[in-house]
Coordinates of N, CA and C in Angstrom, one line a residue:
M1 N -5.2 -14.6 80.9 CA -6.1 -14.5 81.6 C -5.7 -13.3 82.4
I2 N -6.4 -12.3 83.1 CA -6.2 -10.9 83.7 C -6.5 -10.9 84.8
K3 N -5.2 -11.2 86.2 CA -5.3 -11.3 87.2 C -5.3 -10.3 88.2
L4 N -4.4 -9.0 87.7 CA -3.9 -8.1 88.0 C -4.3 -6.8 87.5
I5 N -4.9 -5.8 87.6 CA -5.1 -4.6 87.1 C -4.5 -3.8 87.7
V6 N -3.0 -2.8 87.3 CA -2.6 -2.1 87.8 C -3.0 -0.8 87.3
G7 N -3.3 0.1 88.2 CA -3.7 1.7 88.0 C -2.2 2.3 87.9
L8 N -1.9 3.3 86.5 CA -1.0 4.0 87.7 C -1.1 5.6 88.0
G9 N -0.3 6.2 89.0 CA -0.1 7.5 88.9 C 0.4 7.8 90.1
N10 N -0.2 8.8 90.9 CA 1.0 9.9 91.5 C 0.0 9.8 93.2
P11 N 0.6 9.4 94.1 CA -0.3 9.7 95.3 C -0.1 10.9 96.0
G12 N -1.5 11.5 97.0 CA -1.1 12.4 97.2 C -2.7 13.1 96.8
R13 N -3.1 14.5 98.0 CA -4.1 15.3 97.1 C -4.1 16.3 95.9
Q14 N -2.6 16.5 95.9 CA -2.5 17.6 94.7 C -2.2 17.1 93.2
Y15 N -2.6 15.4 93.7 CA -2.4 14.7 92.3 C -3.8 14.0 91.8
E16 N -5.1 14.2 92.5 CA -6.2 14.0 92.5 C -6.5 14.7 90.9
K17 N -7.4 13.8 90.5 CA -8.2 14.2 89.1 C -6.7 15.2 88.2
T18 N -6.0 14.5 88.3 CA -4.7 14.8 86.6 C -4.6 14.0 85.9
R19 N -4.2 14.2 84.6 CA -4.1 13.9 83.7 C -3.1 12.6 83.9
H20 N -2.4 12.7 84.5 CA -0.8 11.7 84.5 C -1.8 10.7 85.4
N21 N -3.3 11.2 86.2 CA -3.2 9.8 87.3 C -4.4 9.3 86.4
A22 N -4.7 8.7 85.5 CA -5.4 8.9 84.9 C -5.9 6.7 85.3
G23 N -4.6 6.2 85.0 CA -4.8 4.8 85.4 C -4.9 4.7 87.4
F24 N -4.8 5.7 88.5 CA -5.4 5.7 89.3 C -7.1 5.8 89.3
L25 N -7.7 7.4 88.5 CA -8.9 7.3 87.7 C -9.3 5.9 87.6
F26 N -9.1 5.1 86.6 CA -9.6 3.5 85.9 C -9.8 3.0 87.1
V27 N -9.0 2.7 87.5 CA -8.9 1.9 88.7 C -9.9 2.2 89.9
E28 N -10.1 3.6 90.6 CA -11.2 3.8 91.3 C -12.3 3.7 90.7
Y29 N -12.6 4.5 89.6 CA -14.1 3.6 88.8 C -14.1 2.0 88.9
L30 N -13.2 1.4 88.2 CA -13.7 0.5 88.5 C -13.8 -0.3 89.8
T31 N -13.6 -0.2 91.3 CA -13.5 0.1 92.6 C -15.2 -0.2 92.8
S32 N -15.7 1.4 92.6 CA -16.8 1.8 92.8 C -17.6 0.6 92.2
V33 N -17.8 0.3 90.7 CA -18.9 -0.3 90.4 C -18.8 -1.9 90.8
A34 N -17.6 -2.7 91.5 CA -17.5 -4.0 91.8 C -17.4 -3.7 93.3
N35 N -17.7 -2.6 93.6 CA -18.3 -3.0 95.2 C -17.0 -3.2 96.1
A36 N -15.7 -3.2 95.7 CA -14.8 -3.3 96.0 C -14.4 -2.2 96.8
T37 N -13.5 -2.6 98.1 CA -12.8 -1.6 99.1 C -11.2 -1.6 98.8
W38 N -10.4 -0.6 98.7 CA -9.2 -0.4 98.9 C -8.7 -0.6 100.2
S39 N -7.2 -1.1 100.5 CA -6.6 -1.1 101.8 C -5.3 -0.8 101.4
S40 N -4.6 -0.6 102.7 CA -3.5 0.4 102.4 C -2.1 -0.7 103.2
S41 N -1.0 -1.1 101.8 CA -0.6 -2.5 101.8 C 0.6 -2.0 102.4
S42 N 1.6 -2.0 103.5 CA 2.8 -1.6 103.8 C 3.9 -2.5 103.1
Q43 N 3.4 -3.8 103.0 CA 4.5 -4.9 102.0 C 3.8 -4.5 100.8
F44 N 3.7 -4.1 99.9 CA 3.4 -3.9 98.6 C 3.9 -1.8 98.7
S45 N 3.6 -1.2 99.5 CA 3.6 0.4 98.9 C 2.5 0.7 98.1
A46 N 1.3 0.2 98.2 CA 0.3 0.3 97.5 C -0.7 0.5 98.2
E47 N -1.8 0.8 97.7 CA -3.7 0.6 98.2 C -4.0 -1.0 97.2
L48 N -4.6 -1.9 97.8 CA -4.9 -3.2 97.0 C -6.5 -3.2 97.1
A49 N -7.2 -3.3 96.1 CA -8.5 -4.3 96.5 C -8.6 -5.5 95.5
E50 N -9.5 -6.0 96.2 CA -10.0 -7.3 95.4 C -11.2 -7.4 95.1
C51 N -11.2 -8.3 93.8 CA -12.8 -8.4 93.5 C -12.9 -10.0 92.9
N52 N -14.3 -10.2 92.5 CA -14.6 -10.8 91.7 C -15.4 -10.6 90.6
I53 N -14.8 -10.5 89.6 CA -15.6 -10.1 87.8 C -15.4 -11.2 87.0
G54 N -17.2 -11.8 87.0 CA -17.0 -12.8 85.9 C -16.9 -14.3 86.7
G55 N -16.9 -14.5 87.8 CA -15.8 -15.5 88.5 C -14.8 -15.8 88.8
C56 N -14.2 -14.3 88.0 CA -12.1 -14.6 88.4 C -12.4 -13.3 89.6
K57 N -11.1 -14.4 90.5 CA -10.3 -12.9 91.2 C -9.5 -12.0 91.2
L58 N -9.9 -11.2 90.9 CA -9.0 -9.9 90.4 C -8.4 -9.1 91.6
F59 N -6.6 -8.7 91.5 CA -6.4 -7.7 92.2 C -6.1 -6.6 91.8
L60 N -6.6 -5.4 92.4 CA -6.7 -3.4 91.7 C -5.6 -3.1 92.8
L61 N -4.4 -2.8 91.8 CA -3.3 -1.8 92.7 C -3.2 -0.4 92.5
K62 N -3.0 0.4 93.2 CA -2.4 1.2 93.4 C -1.2 1.7 93.9
P63 N -0.3 1.7 93.0 CA 1.1 1.9 93.9 C 1.7 3.3 94.0
M64 N 1.7 3.4 95.7 CA 1.7 4.8 96.3 C 3.4 5.1 95.9
A65 N 4.0 4.6 95.7 CA 5.2 5.3 95.2 C 4.9 6.3 94.0
F66 N 5.9 7.3 93.9 CA 5.4 8.2 92.7 C 5.5 7.6 91.2
M67 N 4.8 7.6 90.3 CA 4.6 7.0 89.1 C 5.5 6.5 88.4
N68 N 7.2 7.3 88.5 CA 8.3 6.7 88.5 C 9.1 5.6 88.7
K69 N 8.3 5.5 90.0 CA 9.0 4.4 91.1 C 7.9 3.6 90.9
S70 N 7.2 3.3 90.4 CA 5.8 1.9 90.2 C 6.5 0.9 90.3
G71 N 8.0 0.5 90.4 CA 8.2 -0.9 89.0 C 8.0 -1.5 90.4
L72 N 8.4 -1.4 91.7 CA 8.8 -2.1 93.2 C 7.6 -2.6 93.5
P73 N 7.0 -2.1 93.8 CA 5.6 -2.3 94.2 C 4.6 -3.6 93.1
V74 N 4.6 -3.4 91.9 CA 4.4 -4.2 91.2 C 4.7 -5.5 91.1
G75 N 6.1 -5.5 91.0 CA 7.2 -6.5 91.1 C 7.3 -7.2 92.8
K76 N 6.7 -6.4 93.3 CA 6.6 -7.5 95.0 C 5.6 -8.0 94.9
L77 N 4.1 -7.5 94.1 CA 2.9 -8.3 94.1 C 3.0 -9.4 93.4
L78 N 3.6 -9.2 92.4 CA 3.8 -10.2 91.1 C 4.2 -11.7 92.2
R79 N 5.3 -11.2 92.7 CA 6.3 -12.4 93.3 C 5.6 -13.2 94.4
Y80 N 5.3 -11.8 95.1 CA 4.5 -12.6 96.3 C 3.0 -13.1 95.6
Y81 N 2.5 -13.4 95.3 CA 1.2 -13.9 94.2 C 1.4 -15.1 93.1
K82 N 2.6 -15.2 92.8 CA 3.1 -16.0 91.7 C 2.1 -16.0 90.5
L83 N 2.2 -14.5 90.1 CA 1.4 -13.8 88.8 C 2.3 -13.6 87.4
S84 N 2.4 -14.0 87.1 CA 3.2 -14.0 85.2 C 3.2 -12.3 85.1
P85 N 4.1 -11.9 84.1 CA 3.7 -10.4 83.8 C 1.8 -10.8 83.1
D86 N 2.6 -11.7 81.7 CA 1.4 -11.3 81.0 C -0.1 -11.8 81.6
E87 N -0.2 -11.9 83.5 CA -1.8 -11.9 83.6 C -2.0 -10.6 84.0
M88 N -1.2 -9.6 84.3 CA -1.3 -7.8 84.3 C -1.7 -7.4 83.3
L89 N -2.5 -6.1 84.2 CA -3.0 -5.0 83.0 C -2.9 -3.9 83.5
V90 N -1.5 -3.2 83.2 CA -1.5 -1.5 83.3 C -2.2 -0.8 82.5
V91 N -3.2 0.1 83.6 CA -3.6 1.4 83.0 C -3.2 2.0 82.8
H92 N -2.4 3.3 82.1 CA -1.5 4.3 82.1 C -2.2 5.7 80.8
D93 N -1.8 7.0 81.6 CA -2.4 8.0 80.7 C -1.2 8.1 80.0
D94 N -2.0 8.7 78.7 CA -0.7 8.6 76.9 C -1.0 9.7 76.0
L95 N 0.0 10.5 76.2 CA 0.7 12.0 75.6 C -0.2 11.6 74.4
E96 N -0.2 10.1 73.3 CA 0.5 10.1 71.6 C -1.1 9.8 71.7
L97 N -1.9 9.9 72.1 CA -3.8 9.4 72.2 C -4.3 10.7 72.3
S98 N -5.2 10.8 71.6 CA -6.4 11.9 71.7 C -7.0 11.9 73.0
E99 N -7.2 13.2 73.6 CA -8.0 12.6 74.5 C -9.1 12.0 74.0
G100 N -10.0 11.0 75.5 CA -10.8 10.2 75.2 C -10.9 9.3 74.8
L101 N -9.5 8.9 73.9 CA -9.2 7.3 73.1 C -8.4 6.8 73.9
I102 N -8.9 5.3 73.7 CA -8.2 4.3 74.4 C -7.2 3.0 73.7
K103 N -6.4 3.0 73.9 CA -6.0 1.3 72.9 C -5.2 0.8 73.7
L104 N -5.4 -0.6 73.9 CA -5.5 -1.7 74.3 C -3.5 -2.8 73.6
K105 N -3.3 -2.3 74.3 CA -1.5 -3.8 73.4 C -0.9 -4.5 74.7
R106 N -0.3 -5.4 73.8 CA 0.5 -5.8 74.5 C 1.7 -6.2 73.9
D107 N 2.6 -6.7 75.1 CA 4.0 -6.1 74.9 C 4.5 -5.1 74.9
G108 N 5.4 -5.0 73.7 CA 6.3 -3.7 73.4 C 6.8 -2.7 74.6
G109 N 7.5 -1.5 74.0 CA 8.7 -0.8 74.8 C 7.5 0.0 76.0
H110 N 8.0 1.1 76.4 CA 7.5 2.2 77.6 C 7.5 3.2 76.8
G111 N 7.3 3.5 75.5 CA 6.9 4.2 74.7 C 6.9 6.0 75.4
G112 N 8.3 5.7 76.3 CA 9.2 7.2 76.9 C 7.8 7.7 78.2
H113 N 6.9 6.3 78.7 CA 6.2 6.5 79.8 C 7.3 5.9 81.2
N114 N 7.6 7.0 81.9 CA 8.8 7.0 82.7 C 7.8 5.6 84.4
G115 N 6.8 5.6 84.1 CA 6.1 4.4 84.7 C 6.0 3.1 84.4
L116 N 6.2 3.0 82.9 CA 5.8 2.0 82.5 C 7.5 1.9 82.2
R117 N 8.5 1.9 81.8 CA 9.9 2.4 81.9 C 10.6 1.1 83.4
D118 N 9.9 2.1 84.6 CA 11.0 1.3 85.9 C 9.8 -0.2 85.7
I119 N 8.0 -0.2 85.3 CA 7.7 -1.1 85.8 C 8.6 -2.3 84.9
I120 N 9.0 -2.0 84.1 CA 10.1 -3.1 82.7 C 10.9 -3.8 83.8
A121 N 12.0 -2.8 84.2 CA 12.9 -2.7 84.6 C 13.2 -3.5 85.8
H122 N 11.9 -3.7 86.8 CA 11.4 -4.5 87.8 C 10.8 -5.9 87.3
I123 N 10.7 -6.0 86.8 CA 10.1 -7.3 86.5 C 10.3 -8.1 85.2
D124 N 11.7 -7.7 84.5 CA 12.5 -7.6 83.5 C 11.6 -8.5 82.3
S125 N 10.2 -8.0 82.5 CA 9.6 -8.2 81.2 C 8.9 -7.3 80.6
R126 N 8.3 -7.5 79.4 CA 7.7 -6.8 78.0 C 6.7 -7.2 78.3
D127 N 6.1 -8.5 78.4 CA 5.2 -9.2 78.0 C 4.0 -9.2 79.5
F128 N 3.3 -7.3 78.8 CA 2.2 -7.9 79.6 C 1.6 -6.9 79.1
Y129 N -0.1 -6.7 79.4 CA -0.9 -5.6 78.7 C -0.9 -4.3 79.1
R130 N -1.3 -3.6 78.3 CA -1.4 -2.0 78.5 C -3.0 -1.4 77.9
L131 N -3.6 -0.6 79.1 CA -4.6 -0.3 78.5 C -4.3 1.8 78.9
R132 N -4.1 2.1 77.5 CA -3.7 3.5 77.1 C -4.8 4.3 77.2
I133 N -4.8 5.4 78.4 CA -5.5 6.5 78.2 C -5.5 7.5 77.6
G134 N -6.0 7.8 76.3 CA -5.5 9.0 75.7 C -6.0 10.5 77.2
I135 N -4.8 11.1 76.7 CA -4.9 12.7 77.3 C -4.5 13.6 76.7
G136 N -3.7 13.2 75.6 CA -3.6 14.4 74.0 C -2.6 15.1 74.4
R137 N -1.8 16.2 73.8 CA -0.7 16.5 74.2 C -1.0 18.1 74.5
P138 N 0.0 18.8 75.4 CA -0.5 20.2 75.4 C -0.5 21.3 74.4
V139 N -1.4 22.3 74.7 CA -1.3 22.9 73.3 C -0.3 24.3 73.4
A140 N 0.1 25.0 72.9 CA 1.2 25.9 71.8 C 2.2 25.4 72.9
E141 N 2.6 26.3 73.9 CA 4.4 26.5 74.7 C 3.6 25.8 76.3
E142 N 2.5 25.5 76.3 CA 2.2 24.9 78.0 C 3.7 23.3 78.0
K143 N 4.5 23.7 79.0 CA 5.6 22.2 79.5 C 4.8 20.8 79.5
V144 N 5.3 20.3 78.5 CA 4.2 18.9 79.0 C 4.3 18.3 80.9
A145 N 4.9 18.6 82.0 CA 5.3 18.3 82.8 C 4.0 18.7 84.0
D146 N 3.9 20.4 83.0 CA 2.9 20.7 83.6 C 1.6 20.7 82.9
Y147 N 1.6 20.2 81.9 CA 0.2 19.6 81.3 C -0.5 17.7 82.1
V148 N 0.8 17.2 82.3 CA 0.2 16.2 82.7 C -0.3 16.3 84.3
L149 N 0.3 17.3 85.0 CA 0.0 16.9 86.3 C -0.6 18.6 86.6
S150 N -1.7 19.3 85.5 CA -2.7 19.7 85.8 C -3.7 18.9 86.2
R151 N -4.8 19.8 86.6 CA -6.4 18.9 87.3 C -7.3 19.2 85.7
L152 N -7.7 18.0 85.6 CA -8.9 17.3 84.2 C -9.9 18.5 83.9
P153 N -10.1 19.5 83.0 CA -11.2 20.3 83.3 C -12.5 19.5 83.1
I154 N -13.6 19.3 84.1 CA -15.1 19.2 84.1 C -15.3 18.3 82.8
A155 N -15.1 19.0 81.6 CA -15.6 18.0 80.2 C -14.5 17.1 80.2
S156 N -13.4 17.0 80.8 CA -12.7 15.9 80.3 C -12.9 15.1 81.2
Q157 N -12.8 15.2 82.4 CA -13.2 14.4 83.7 C -14.6 13.5 83.4
A158 N -15.7 14.1 82.3 CA -17.2 13.1 82.0 C -16.4 12.5 80.9
R159 N -15.3 13.1 80.0 CA -15.3 12.5 79.2 C -14.6 10.6 79.7
L160 N -13.8 11.0 80.6 CA -13.3 9.7 81.3 C -14.4 9.1 81.7
S161 N -15.3 9.4 82.4 CA -15.8 8.5 83.3 C -17.3 7.6 81.7
G162 N -16.9 8.9 80.7 CA -18.3 7.7 79.7 C -16.9 6.7 79.4
L163 N -15.8 6.9 78.9 CA -14.6 6.1 78.4 C -14.7 4.3 79.6
F164 N -14.6 5.2 80.5 CA -13.9 4.3 81.5 C -15.7 3.0 82.1
E165 N -16.7 3.9 81.7 CA -18.0 3.2 81.4 C -18.6 1.9 80.3
G166 N -17.2 2.0 78.9 CA -17.4 1.3 78.4 C -16.5 0.3 78.5
V167 N -15.4 0.2 78.7 CA -14.4 -0.2 79.4 C -14.6 -1.1 80.3
V168 N -15.8 -0.9 81.5 CA -16.3 -2.0 82.5 C -17.4 -2.8 81.7
K169 N -18.1 -2.1 81.1 CA -19.0 -2.8 80.5 C -18.1 -4.4 79.4
N170 N -17.0 -4.4 79.0 CA -16.2 -5.1 78.2 C -15.2 -5.7 79.3
I171 N -15.3 -5.7 81.0 CA -14.5 -6.3 81.2 C -14.6 -7.4 81.6
E172 N -15.1 -8.1 81.8 CA -15.6 -9.7 82.0 C -14.6 -10.1 81.0
G173 N -14.7 -10.3 79.7 CA -14.1 -10.7 78.3 C -12.7 -10.0 78.8
L174 N -12.3 -8.9 78.9 CA -10.7 -8.9 79.1 C -10.4 -9.5 80.7
V175 N -10.8 -9.4 81.3 CA -10.4 -10.5 82.3 C -10.4 -11.3 82.1
A176 N -11.2 -12.4 81.3 CA -11.2 -14.1 80.2 C -9.8 -14.2 79.3
G177 N -9.2 -13.0 79.3 CA -8.4 -12.3 78.3 C -9.1 -12.7 76.8
N178 N -10.2 -11.7 76.7 CA -11.0 -11.8 75.0 C -10.5 -10.3 75.1
F179 N -9.7 -10.2 74.1 CA -9.4 -8.8 73.7 C -10.0 -8.5 72.6
V180 N -10.7 -9.0 71.7 CA -11.0 -8.4 70.5 C -11.3 -7.4 70.3
H181 N -12.3 -6.9 71.0 CA -12.5 -5.4 71.2 C -13.2 -4.9 71.7
L182 N -13.4 -3.5 72.2 CA -13.7 -2.6 73.3 C -15.3 -2.5 72.4
S183 N -16.3 -2.5 72.9 CA -17.4 -1.4 72.3 C -17.4 -0.2 73.6
D184 N -18.9 0.4 72.8 CA -19.0 1.7 74.1 C -20.6 1.0 74.6

């Protein structure tokens, strides 16, 4: 059963609606449909929201450390609430998936994603769920860093919203641990 959903991203206005903030965008979308409210938590160096999905209490977390330092806030929250890594879903951008695709997986490495790398290092476990949000790769000679930190075009934002809507339709099953499929 999932009790914590972590959205990865970078804090600050300059990073809003960038490809690298796909995780933040997802948990922000989820809070809006669940009528939850974000509160700033200095204890966890994060923004935290609580909601009830399918009768289950669910924490939503946006670490306010930069992406590559997400592990400390995540580790603090897991320890404080005595949650195990397998009760956590981390939502993050993924260059290896085409834009608009998602992939749900459990366990595994960081795949070069520094936010995941830091979480794995701080919680000393790979045993958690990941929702990978495809952002595609840059075209031609654009640097990866410039690409992931660039603002999403309007069409891409619309695609993500549609994708998020499909995931949220299945969120009760996800929270309950039913990972059979995600449908539109």
